[in-house]
XYZ file of C-alpha atoms in Angstrom:
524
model
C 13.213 134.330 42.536
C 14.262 133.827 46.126
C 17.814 134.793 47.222
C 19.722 132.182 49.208
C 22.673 132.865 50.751
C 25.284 130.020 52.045
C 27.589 130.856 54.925
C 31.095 128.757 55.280
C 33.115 128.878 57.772
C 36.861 127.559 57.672
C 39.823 127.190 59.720
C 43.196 128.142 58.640
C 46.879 128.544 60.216
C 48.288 131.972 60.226
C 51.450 131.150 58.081
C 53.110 134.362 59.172
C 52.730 133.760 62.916
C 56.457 133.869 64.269
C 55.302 132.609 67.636
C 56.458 128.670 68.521
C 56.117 128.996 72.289
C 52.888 127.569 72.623
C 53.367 125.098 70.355
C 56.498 123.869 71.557
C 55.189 124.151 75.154
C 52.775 121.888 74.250
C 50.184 122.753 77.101
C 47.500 120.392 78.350
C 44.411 123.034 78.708
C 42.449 120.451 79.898
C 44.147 118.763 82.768
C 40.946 116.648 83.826
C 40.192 115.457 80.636
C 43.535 114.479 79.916
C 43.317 111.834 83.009
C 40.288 110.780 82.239
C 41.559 109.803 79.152
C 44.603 107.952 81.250
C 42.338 106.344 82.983
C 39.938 105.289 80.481
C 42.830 103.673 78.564
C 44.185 101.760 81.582
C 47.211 103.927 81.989
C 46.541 103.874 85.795
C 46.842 100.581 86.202
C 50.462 100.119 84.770
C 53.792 99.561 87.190
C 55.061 102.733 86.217
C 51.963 105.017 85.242
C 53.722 107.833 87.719
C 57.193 109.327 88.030
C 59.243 109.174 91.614
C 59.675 112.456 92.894
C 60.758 111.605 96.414
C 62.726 108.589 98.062
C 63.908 107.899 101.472
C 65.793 105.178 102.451
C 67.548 103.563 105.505
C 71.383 102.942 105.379
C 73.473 101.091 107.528
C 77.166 101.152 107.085
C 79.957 98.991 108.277
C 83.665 100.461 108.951
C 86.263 98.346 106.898
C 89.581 98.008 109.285
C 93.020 96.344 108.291
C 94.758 93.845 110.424
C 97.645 96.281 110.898
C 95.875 99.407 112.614
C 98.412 101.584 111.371
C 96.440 101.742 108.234
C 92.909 102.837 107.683
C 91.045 101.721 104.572
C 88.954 104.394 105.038
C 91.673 107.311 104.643
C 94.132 105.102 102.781
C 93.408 103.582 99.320
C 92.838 99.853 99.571
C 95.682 99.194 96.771
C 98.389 100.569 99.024
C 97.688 98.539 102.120
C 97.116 95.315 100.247
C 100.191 95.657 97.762
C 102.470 97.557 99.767
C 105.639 95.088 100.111
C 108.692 95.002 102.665
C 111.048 97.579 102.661
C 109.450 99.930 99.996
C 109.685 102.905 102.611
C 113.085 103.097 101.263
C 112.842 105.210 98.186
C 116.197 105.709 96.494
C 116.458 109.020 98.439
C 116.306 107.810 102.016
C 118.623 105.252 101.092
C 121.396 107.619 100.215
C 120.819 109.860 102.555
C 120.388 107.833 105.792
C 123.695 106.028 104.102
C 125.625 109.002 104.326
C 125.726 109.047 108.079
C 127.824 106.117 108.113
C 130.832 107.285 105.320
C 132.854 106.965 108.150
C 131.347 104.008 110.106
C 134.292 101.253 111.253
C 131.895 98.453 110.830
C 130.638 100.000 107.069
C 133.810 101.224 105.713
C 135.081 99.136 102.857
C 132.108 96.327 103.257
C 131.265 95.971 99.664
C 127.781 94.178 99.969
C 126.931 97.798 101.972
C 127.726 100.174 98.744
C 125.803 100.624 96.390
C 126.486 98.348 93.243
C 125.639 99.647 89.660
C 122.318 101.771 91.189
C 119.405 102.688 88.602
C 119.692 105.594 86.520
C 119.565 108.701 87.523
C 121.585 107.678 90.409
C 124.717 106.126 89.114
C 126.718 108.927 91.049
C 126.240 107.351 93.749
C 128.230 103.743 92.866
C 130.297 102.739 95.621
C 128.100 104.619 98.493
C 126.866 103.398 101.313
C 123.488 101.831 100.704
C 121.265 103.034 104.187
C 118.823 99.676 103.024
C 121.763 97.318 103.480
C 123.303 98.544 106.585
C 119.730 98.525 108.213
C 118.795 95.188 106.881
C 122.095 93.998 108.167
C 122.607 96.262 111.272
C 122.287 93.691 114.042
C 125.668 91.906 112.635
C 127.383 94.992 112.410
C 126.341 96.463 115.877
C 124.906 99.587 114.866
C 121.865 100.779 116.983
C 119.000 101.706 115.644
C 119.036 105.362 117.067
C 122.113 105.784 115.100
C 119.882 106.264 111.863
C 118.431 109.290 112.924
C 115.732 108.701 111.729
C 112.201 106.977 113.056
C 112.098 103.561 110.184
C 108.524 102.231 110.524
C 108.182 98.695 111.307
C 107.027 96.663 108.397
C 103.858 94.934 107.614
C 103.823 91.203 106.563
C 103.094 91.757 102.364
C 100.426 89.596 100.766
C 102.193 88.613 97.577
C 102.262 85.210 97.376
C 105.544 83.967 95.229
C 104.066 80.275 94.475
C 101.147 81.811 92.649
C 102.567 85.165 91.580
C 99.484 87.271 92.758
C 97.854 89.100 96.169
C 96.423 86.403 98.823
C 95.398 87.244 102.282
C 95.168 84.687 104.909
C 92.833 84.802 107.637
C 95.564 86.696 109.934
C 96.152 89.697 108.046
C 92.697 89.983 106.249
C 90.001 93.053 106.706
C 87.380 93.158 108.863
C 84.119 94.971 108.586
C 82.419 94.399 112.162
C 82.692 90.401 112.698
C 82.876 89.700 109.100
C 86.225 89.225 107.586
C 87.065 90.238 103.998
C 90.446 88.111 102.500
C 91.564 89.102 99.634
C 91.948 86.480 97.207
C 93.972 86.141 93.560
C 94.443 89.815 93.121
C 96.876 90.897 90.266
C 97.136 94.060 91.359
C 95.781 96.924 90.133
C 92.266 98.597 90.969
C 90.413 96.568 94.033
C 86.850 96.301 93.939
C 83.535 94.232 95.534
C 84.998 91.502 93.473
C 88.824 91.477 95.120
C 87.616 89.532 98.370
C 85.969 87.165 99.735
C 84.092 87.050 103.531
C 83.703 84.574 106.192
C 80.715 85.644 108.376
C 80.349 85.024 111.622
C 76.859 83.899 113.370
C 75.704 86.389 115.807
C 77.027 89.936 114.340
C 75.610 92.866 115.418
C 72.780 94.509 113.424
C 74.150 98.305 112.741
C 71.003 100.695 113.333
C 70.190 102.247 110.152
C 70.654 106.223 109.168
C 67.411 107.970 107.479
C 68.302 109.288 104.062
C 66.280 110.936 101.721
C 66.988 111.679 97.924
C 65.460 113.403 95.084
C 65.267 111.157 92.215
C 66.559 112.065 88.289
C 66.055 110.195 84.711
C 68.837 107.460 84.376
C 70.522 108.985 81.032
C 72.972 107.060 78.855
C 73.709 107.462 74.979
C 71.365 106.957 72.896
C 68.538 106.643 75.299
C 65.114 107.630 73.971
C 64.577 111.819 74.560
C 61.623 112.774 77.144
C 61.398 116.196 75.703
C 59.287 117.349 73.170
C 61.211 118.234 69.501
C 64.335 116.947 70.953
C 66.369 114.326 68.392
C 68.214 111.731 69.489
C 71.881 111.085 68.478
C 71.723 109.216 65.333
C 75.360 108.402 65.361
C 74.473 105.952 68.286
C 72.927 102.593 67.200
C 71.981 99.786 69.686
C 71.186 97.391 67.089
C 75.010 97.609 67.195
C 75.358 96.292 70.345
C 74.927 92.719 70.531
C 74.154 90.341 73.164
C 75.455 87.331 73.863
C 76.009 85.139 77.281
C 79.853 86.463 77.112
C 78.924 90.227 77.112
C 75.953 90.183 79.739
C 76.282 94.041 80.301
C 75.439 94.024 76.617
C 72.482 92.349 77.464
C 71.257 94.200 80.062
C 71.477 96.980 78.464
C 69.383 95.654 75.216
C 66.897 94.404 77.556
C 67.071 97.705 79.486
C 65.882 99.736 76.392
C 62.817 97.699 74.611
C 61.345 96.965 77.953
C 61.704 99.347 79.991
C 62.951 102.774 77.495
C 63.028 105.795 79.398
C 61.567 104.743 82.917
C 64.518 104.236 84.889
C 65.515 105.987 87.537
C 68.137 106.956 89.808
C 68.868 108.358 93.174
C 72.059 109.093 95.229
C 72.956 107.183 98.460
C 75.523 108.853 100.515
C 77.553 106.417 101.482
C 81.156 106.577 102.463
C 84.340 104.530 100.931
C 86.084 102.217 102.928
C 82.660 100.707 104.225
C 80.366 97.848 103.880
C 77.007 99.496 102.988
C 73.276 98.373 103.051
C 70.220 100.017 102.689
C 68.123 98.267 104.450
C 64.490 100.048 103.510
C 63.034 102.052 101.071
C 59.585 104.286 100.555
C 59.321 105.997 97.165
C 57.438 108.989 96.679
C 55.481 109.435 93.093
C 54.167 112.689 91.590
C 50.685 111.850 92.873
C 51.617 111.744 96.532
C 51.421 107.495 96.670
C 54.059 106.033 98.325
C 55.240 102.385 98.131
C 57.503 101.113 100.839
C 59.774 98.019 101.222
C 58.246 97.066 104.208
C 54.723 97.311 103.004
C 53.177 93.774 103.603
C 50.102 92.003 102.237
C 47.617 89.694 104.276
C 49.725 87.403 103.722
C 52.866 88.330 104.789
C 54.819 88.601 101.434
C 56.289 91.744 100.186
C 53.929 94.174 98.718
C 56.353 96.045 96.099
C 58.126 92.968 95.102
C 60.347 96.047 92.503
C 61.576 97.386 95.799
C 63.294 93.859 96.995
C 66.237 92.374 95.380
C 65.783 89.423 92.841
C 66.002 86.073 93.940
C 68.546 83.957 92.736
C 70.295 86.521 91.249
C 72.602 89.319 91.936
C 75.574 91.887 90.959
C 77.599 92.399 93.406
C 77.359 89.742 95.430
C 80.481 88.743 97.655
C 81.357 85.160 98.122
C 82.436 82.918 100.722
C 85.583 81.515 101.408
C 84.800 78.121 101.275
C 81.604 76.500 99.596
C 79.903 76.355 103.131
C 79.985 79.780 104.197
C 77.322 81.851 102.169
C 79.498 85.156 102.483
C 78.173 88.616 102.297
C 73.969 89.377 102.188
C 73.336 89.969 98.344
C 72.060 93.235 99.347
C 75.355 94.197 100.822
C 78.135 96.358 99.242
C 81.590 96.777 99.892
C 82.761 100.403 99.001
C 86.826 100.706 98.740
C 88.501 103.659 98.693
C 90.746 103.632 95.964
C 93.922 105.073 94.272
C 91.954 107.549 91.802
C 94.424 107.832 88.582
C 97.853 106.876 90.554
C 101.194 108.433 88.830
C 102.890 105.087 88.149
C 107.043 105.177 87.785
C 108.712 103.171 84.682
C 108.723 99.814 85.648
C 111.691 98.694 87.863
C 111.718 94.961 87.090
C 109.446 92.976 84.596
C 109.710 89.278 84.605
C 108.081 86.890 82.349
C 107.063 83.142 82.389
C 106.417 80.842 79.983
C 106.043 77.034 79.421
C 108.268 75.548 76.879
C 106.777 72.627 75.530
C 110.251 71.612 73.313
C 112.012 72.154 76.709
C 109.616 70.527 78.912
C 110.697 73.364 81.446
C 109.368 77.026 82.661
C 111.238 80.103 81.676
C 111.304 82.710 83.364
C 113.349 86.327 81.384
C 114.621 89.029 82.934
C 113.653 91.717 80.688
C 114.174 95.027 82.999
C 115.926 94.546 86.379
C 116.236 98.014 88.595
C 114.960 100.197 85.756
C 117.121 98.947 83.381
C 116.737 96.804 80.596
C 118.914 93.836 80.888
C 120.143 93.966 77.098
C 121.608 97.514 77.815
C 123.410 96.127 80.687
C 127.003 95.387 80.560
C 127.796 91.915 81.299
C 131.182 90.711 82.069
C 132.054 87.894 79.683
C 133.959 85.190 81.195
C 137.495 84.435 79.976
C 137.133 80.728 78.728
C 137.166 79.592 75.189
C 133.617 78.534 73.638
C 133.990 75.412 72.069
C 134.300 75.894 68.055
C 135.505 79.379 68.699
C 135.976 80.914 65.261
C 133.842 81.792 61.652
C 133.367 79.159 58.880
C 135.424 79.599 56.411
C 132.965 79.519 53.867
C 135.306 77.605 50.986
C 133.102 74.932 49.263
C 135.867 73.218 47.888
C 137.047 72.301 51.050
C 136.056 69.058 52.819
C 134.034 69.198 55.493
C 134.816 68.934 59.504
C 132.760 69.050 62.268
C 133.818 69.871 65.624
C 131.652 68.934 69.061
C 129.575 71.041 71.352
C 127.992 69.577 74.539
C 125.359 72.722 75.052
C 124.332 75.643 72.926
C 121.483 78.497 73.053
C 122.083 78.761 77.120
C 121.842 82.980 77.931
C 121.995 84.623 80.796
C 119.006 85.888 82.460
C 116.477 83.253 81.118
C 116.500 80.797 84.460
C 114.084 77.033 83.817
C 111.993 75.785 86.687
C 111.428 72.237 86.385
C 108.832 70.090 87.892
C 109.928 68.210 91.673
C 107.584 65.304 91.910
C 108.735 64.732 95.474
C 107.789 67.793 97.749
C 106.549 67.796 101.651
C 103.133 67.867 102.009
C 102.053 66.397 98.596
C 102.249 69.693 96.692
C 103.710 69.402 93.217
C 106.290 72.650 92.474
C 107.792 73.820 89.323
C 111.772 74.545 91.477
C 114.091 77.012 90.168
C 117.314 75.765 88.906
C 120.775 77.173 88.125
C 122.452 76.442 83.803
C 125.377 76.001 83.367
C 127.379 77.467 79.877
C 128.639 74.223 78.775
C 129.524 75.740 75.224
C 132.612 76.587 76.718
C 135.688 75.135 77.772
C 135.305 76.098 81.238
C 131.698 75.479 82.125
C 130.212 78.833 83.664
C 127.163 79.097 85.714
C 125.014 81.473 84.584
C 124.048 84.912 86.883
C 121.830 84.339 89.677
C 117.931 85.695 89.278
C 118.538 89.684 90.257
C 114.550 90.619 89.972
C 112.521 90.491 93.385
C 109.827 88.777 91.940
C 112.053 85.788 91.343
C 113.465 85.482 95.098
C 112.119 83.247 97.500
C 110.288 83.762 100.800
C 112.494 81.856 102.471
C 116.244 82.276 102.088
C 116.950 78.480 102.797
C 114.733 77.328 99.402
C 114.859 77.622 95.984
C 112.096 79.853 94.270
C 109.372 77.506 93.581
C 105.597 78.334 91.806
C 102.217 76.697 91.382
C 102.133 74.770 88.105
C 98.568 75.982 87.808
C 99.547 79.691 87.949
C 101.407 80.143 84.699
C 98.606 79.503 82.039
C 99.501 78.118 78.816
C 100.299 81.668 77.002
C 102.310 82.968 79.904
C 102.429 86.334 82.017
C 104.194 88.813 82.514
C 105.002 90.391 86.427
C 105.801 94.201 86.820
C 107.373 95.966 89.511
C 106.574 99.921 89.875
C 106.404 102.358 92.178
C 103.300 104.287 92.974
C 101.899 107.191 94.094
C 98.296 108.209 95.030
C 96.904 110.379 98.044
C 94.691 109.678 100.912
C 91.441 111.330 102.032
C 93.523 114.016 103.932
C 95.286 115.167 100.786
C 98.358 113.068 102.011
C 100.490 111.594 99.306
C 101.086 107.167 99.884
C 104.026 105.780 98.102
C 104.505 101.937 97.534
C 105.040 99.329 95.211
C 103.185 97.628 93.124
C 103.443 94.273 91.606
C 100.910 93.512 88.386
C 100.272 90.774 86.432
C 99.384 90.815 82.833
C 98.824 87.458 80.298
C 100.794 87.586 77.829
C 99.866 86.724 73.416
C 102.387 84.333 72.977
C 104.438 81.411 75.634
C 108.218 82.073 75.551
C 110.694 79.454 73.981
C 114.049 78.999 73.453
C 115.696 76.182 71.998
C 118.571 74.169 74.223
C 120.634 71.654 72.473
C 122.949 69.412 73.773
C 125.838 66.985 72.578
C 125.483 69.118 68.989
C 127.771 68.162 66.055
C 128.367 71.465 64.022
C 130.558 72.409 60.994
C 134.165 73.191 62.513
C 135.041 76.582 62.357
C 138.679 78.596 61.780
């Protein structure tokens, strides 16, 4: 009987082999097979079959420059020249110092409206000093030289706030430039300034900066929760982006959702050295990929159009575009962008006044509450009480046996502090105004007028009006105005100083209830 013998042959792992390099490695030991693969699959073909390894790009920059050339909003932060306001180069320690030269002044000594009256804490010392603010605001009455300070006071800059509106406007005279394009700011409520705090007006016929060649190594755009390029790497499952939804109010929500299931881990992104305080452009591009193509911006077809149409803005669409002034004027190329330098995590002082506003719809008027005047908070503040008799002085006596009386009140719930603005129909020039006005206590004997508005934010521009606002700047839930000092530094290291005004919304509109001709139970 014949003998066969069968031979089999069978591959098996080596289950003790401690060695994960070359599987984690994951090496390709067939590089040419592996694109012919690619390229019998169509992989070739696709927009982004190829990683960017290389970009260079032209960029053109524009200097920013303020209409007071004293500052430079490319060494100092944007914030500071816009919001800085009159007079704030008197801290609290200039005043009393430069006030001290004139203790013994003729024309200072015993002038009460040159002391210092009830100063902010920690300077109450100092009550009954002379104030070095007053006797330079007034100096030209009292005859005092301006050599006699000793110091060199810096002339100041016309501020931006505007008091009608209760926010940062520019006009056309004191707005940036950035070669023959101005840049106004418009409806800032102070705070951080960005692309979005101006608006240009271009001039035809600008000069065409020459562009600077830049080149850039490009990285992987990486965000949470993006999808991992490496191999056995997990991605953080504490981040969902089904948990992000979009919806026309959120459109960086969108983007982002649109971002990840079209385009996953293909973006890209390169540094452009631009400097703040600067409009920036870059004007072309040539990328670079890791098969030595390159596609440039200025690559044309037969026909003229673009050949990359990726490397070219949208059209009809953009970021960070910059709008004109007026509906005519187109404002800034959507492919420009203005670069601020900025106050990078200011200290900020406790606020030295806050002032809100609100419409009172039972009052048919405007409030507007002191709530801190010179760093103090007006309910801590002693008030002296005026020495008339309130009408119905007294407690009820509380005896229900006893018949009834009622005594008369013309006013009642009138405080000080809270000052109306009511609407003047008849103003120059058409414009309707909501006017400050003046109470009067009539819920005593002696009528009393009530203190006159001590917070800055309620003065007027003009000493020979009443304070007067917009009646479209106070929305329907009110807002709330804060006065601070600040302190940043420059690009030199140098620290700026100034003051800031910022306005909030507030949840709620104020009220309070005024009553007139009242008939109350008569007290003892």
């Amino acid at each position: 009987m014949p003998l066969t013998i069968a031979t089999h042959i069978r591959l098996e792992p080596r289950p003790h082999e401690r060695n994960l390099e070359a599987g984690i490695a994951a090496a390709v030991h067939d590089p040419l097979w592996f694109l012919a693969r690619q390229w019998q699959m169509g992989e070739h073909q696709g927009e982004n079959a190829s990683s960017p390894t290389w970009v260079s790009y032209g960029l053109s920059s524009q200097g920013i420059s303020a209409a007071d050339p004293r500052f430079d909003p490319m060494v100092i932060p944007a914030e500071a020249i816009v919001e800085s306001e009159i007079d704030d180069w008197w801290t609290m320690g200039r005043r009393v110092r430069i006030g001290r030269r004139f203790e013994d002044h003729p024309a200072v000594d015993n002038v009460r409206k040159l002391m210092f009256l009830k100063p902010p804490p920690p300077y109450e010392y100092f009550e009954g000093q002379p104030d070095g603010l007053m006797i330079w605001l007034g100096r030209a009455g009292l005859g005092i030289a301006d050599s006699e300070f000793g110091v060199d006071i810096p002339i100041d800059s016309a501020s931006a706030w505007d008091s009608a509106y209760l926010l940062y406007q520019q006009s056309e005279q004191t707005a940036f430039t950035a070669d023959q394009q101005r840049l106004m700011v418009q409806r800032h409520h102070g705070g951080l300034m960005d692309w979005y705090s101006v608006d240009a007006i271009t001039q035809a016929g600008q000069a065409v900066p020459e562009p600077e060649a830049c080149e850039a190594i490009p990285t992987a755009l990486n965000y949470p929760g993006a999808p991992s390029t490496r191999w056995w790497e997990i991605e953080n499952a504490e981040v969902d982006m089904g948990g992000y939804a979009p919806d026309s109010a959120h459109t960086p929500t969108a983007l982002l959702t649109d971002l990840i299931f079209s385009h996953s881990d293909d973006w890209f992104l390169f540094p452009v050295m631009a400097q703040a305080g600067n409009v920036v452009t870059v004007e072309s591009i040539e990328v670079r990929d890791a098969f030595g193509r390159t596609y440039g911006s200025q690559d044309k077809d037969e026909a003229g159009n673009p050949l990359w149409k990726g490397l070219h803005p949208p059209q009809g669409w953009t970021l960070f575009k910059v709008d004109g002034t007026t509906p005519e004027d187109a404002g800034l190329a959507s492919q420009n962008l203005i670069l601020w330098h900025v106050a990078e995590l200011p200290l900020e002082s406790a606020p030295l006044e806050r002032v809100q506003f609100g419409l009172d719809e039972e009052s048919n008027l405007l409030w507007a509450v002191e709530r801190t005047v010179d760093g103090r908070e007006v309910e801590l503040r002693e008030i002296d009480a005026p020495d008339s008799l309130r009408f119905n002085d007294g407690k009820p006596s509380g005896d229900a046996c006893n018949a009834r009386e009622y005594a008369y009140v013309p006013a009642q719930g009138i405080v000080p502090h809270w000052h109306p603005y009511t609407l003047n129909e008849e103003v120059e020039g058409g414009q309707r105004r909501l006017v400050q006005r003046h109470l009067l206590d009539f819920s005593r004997q002696e009528p009393v007028t009530m203190p006159a508005p001590e917070a800055a934010v309620l003065q007027a521009d003009k000493n020979d009006h009443p304070h007067h606002i917009a009646p479209l700047a106070i929305p329907v839930n009110g807002i709330e105005v804060e006065r601070r000092w600040m302190l940043a530094r420059d690009m030199n290291g140098q620290p700026v100083l100034w003051i800031q005004r910022c306005r909030r919304s507030l949840l709620s509109p104020l009220a309070r209830r005024l009553r007139f001709d009242v008939m109350e139970e008569a007290n003892e």
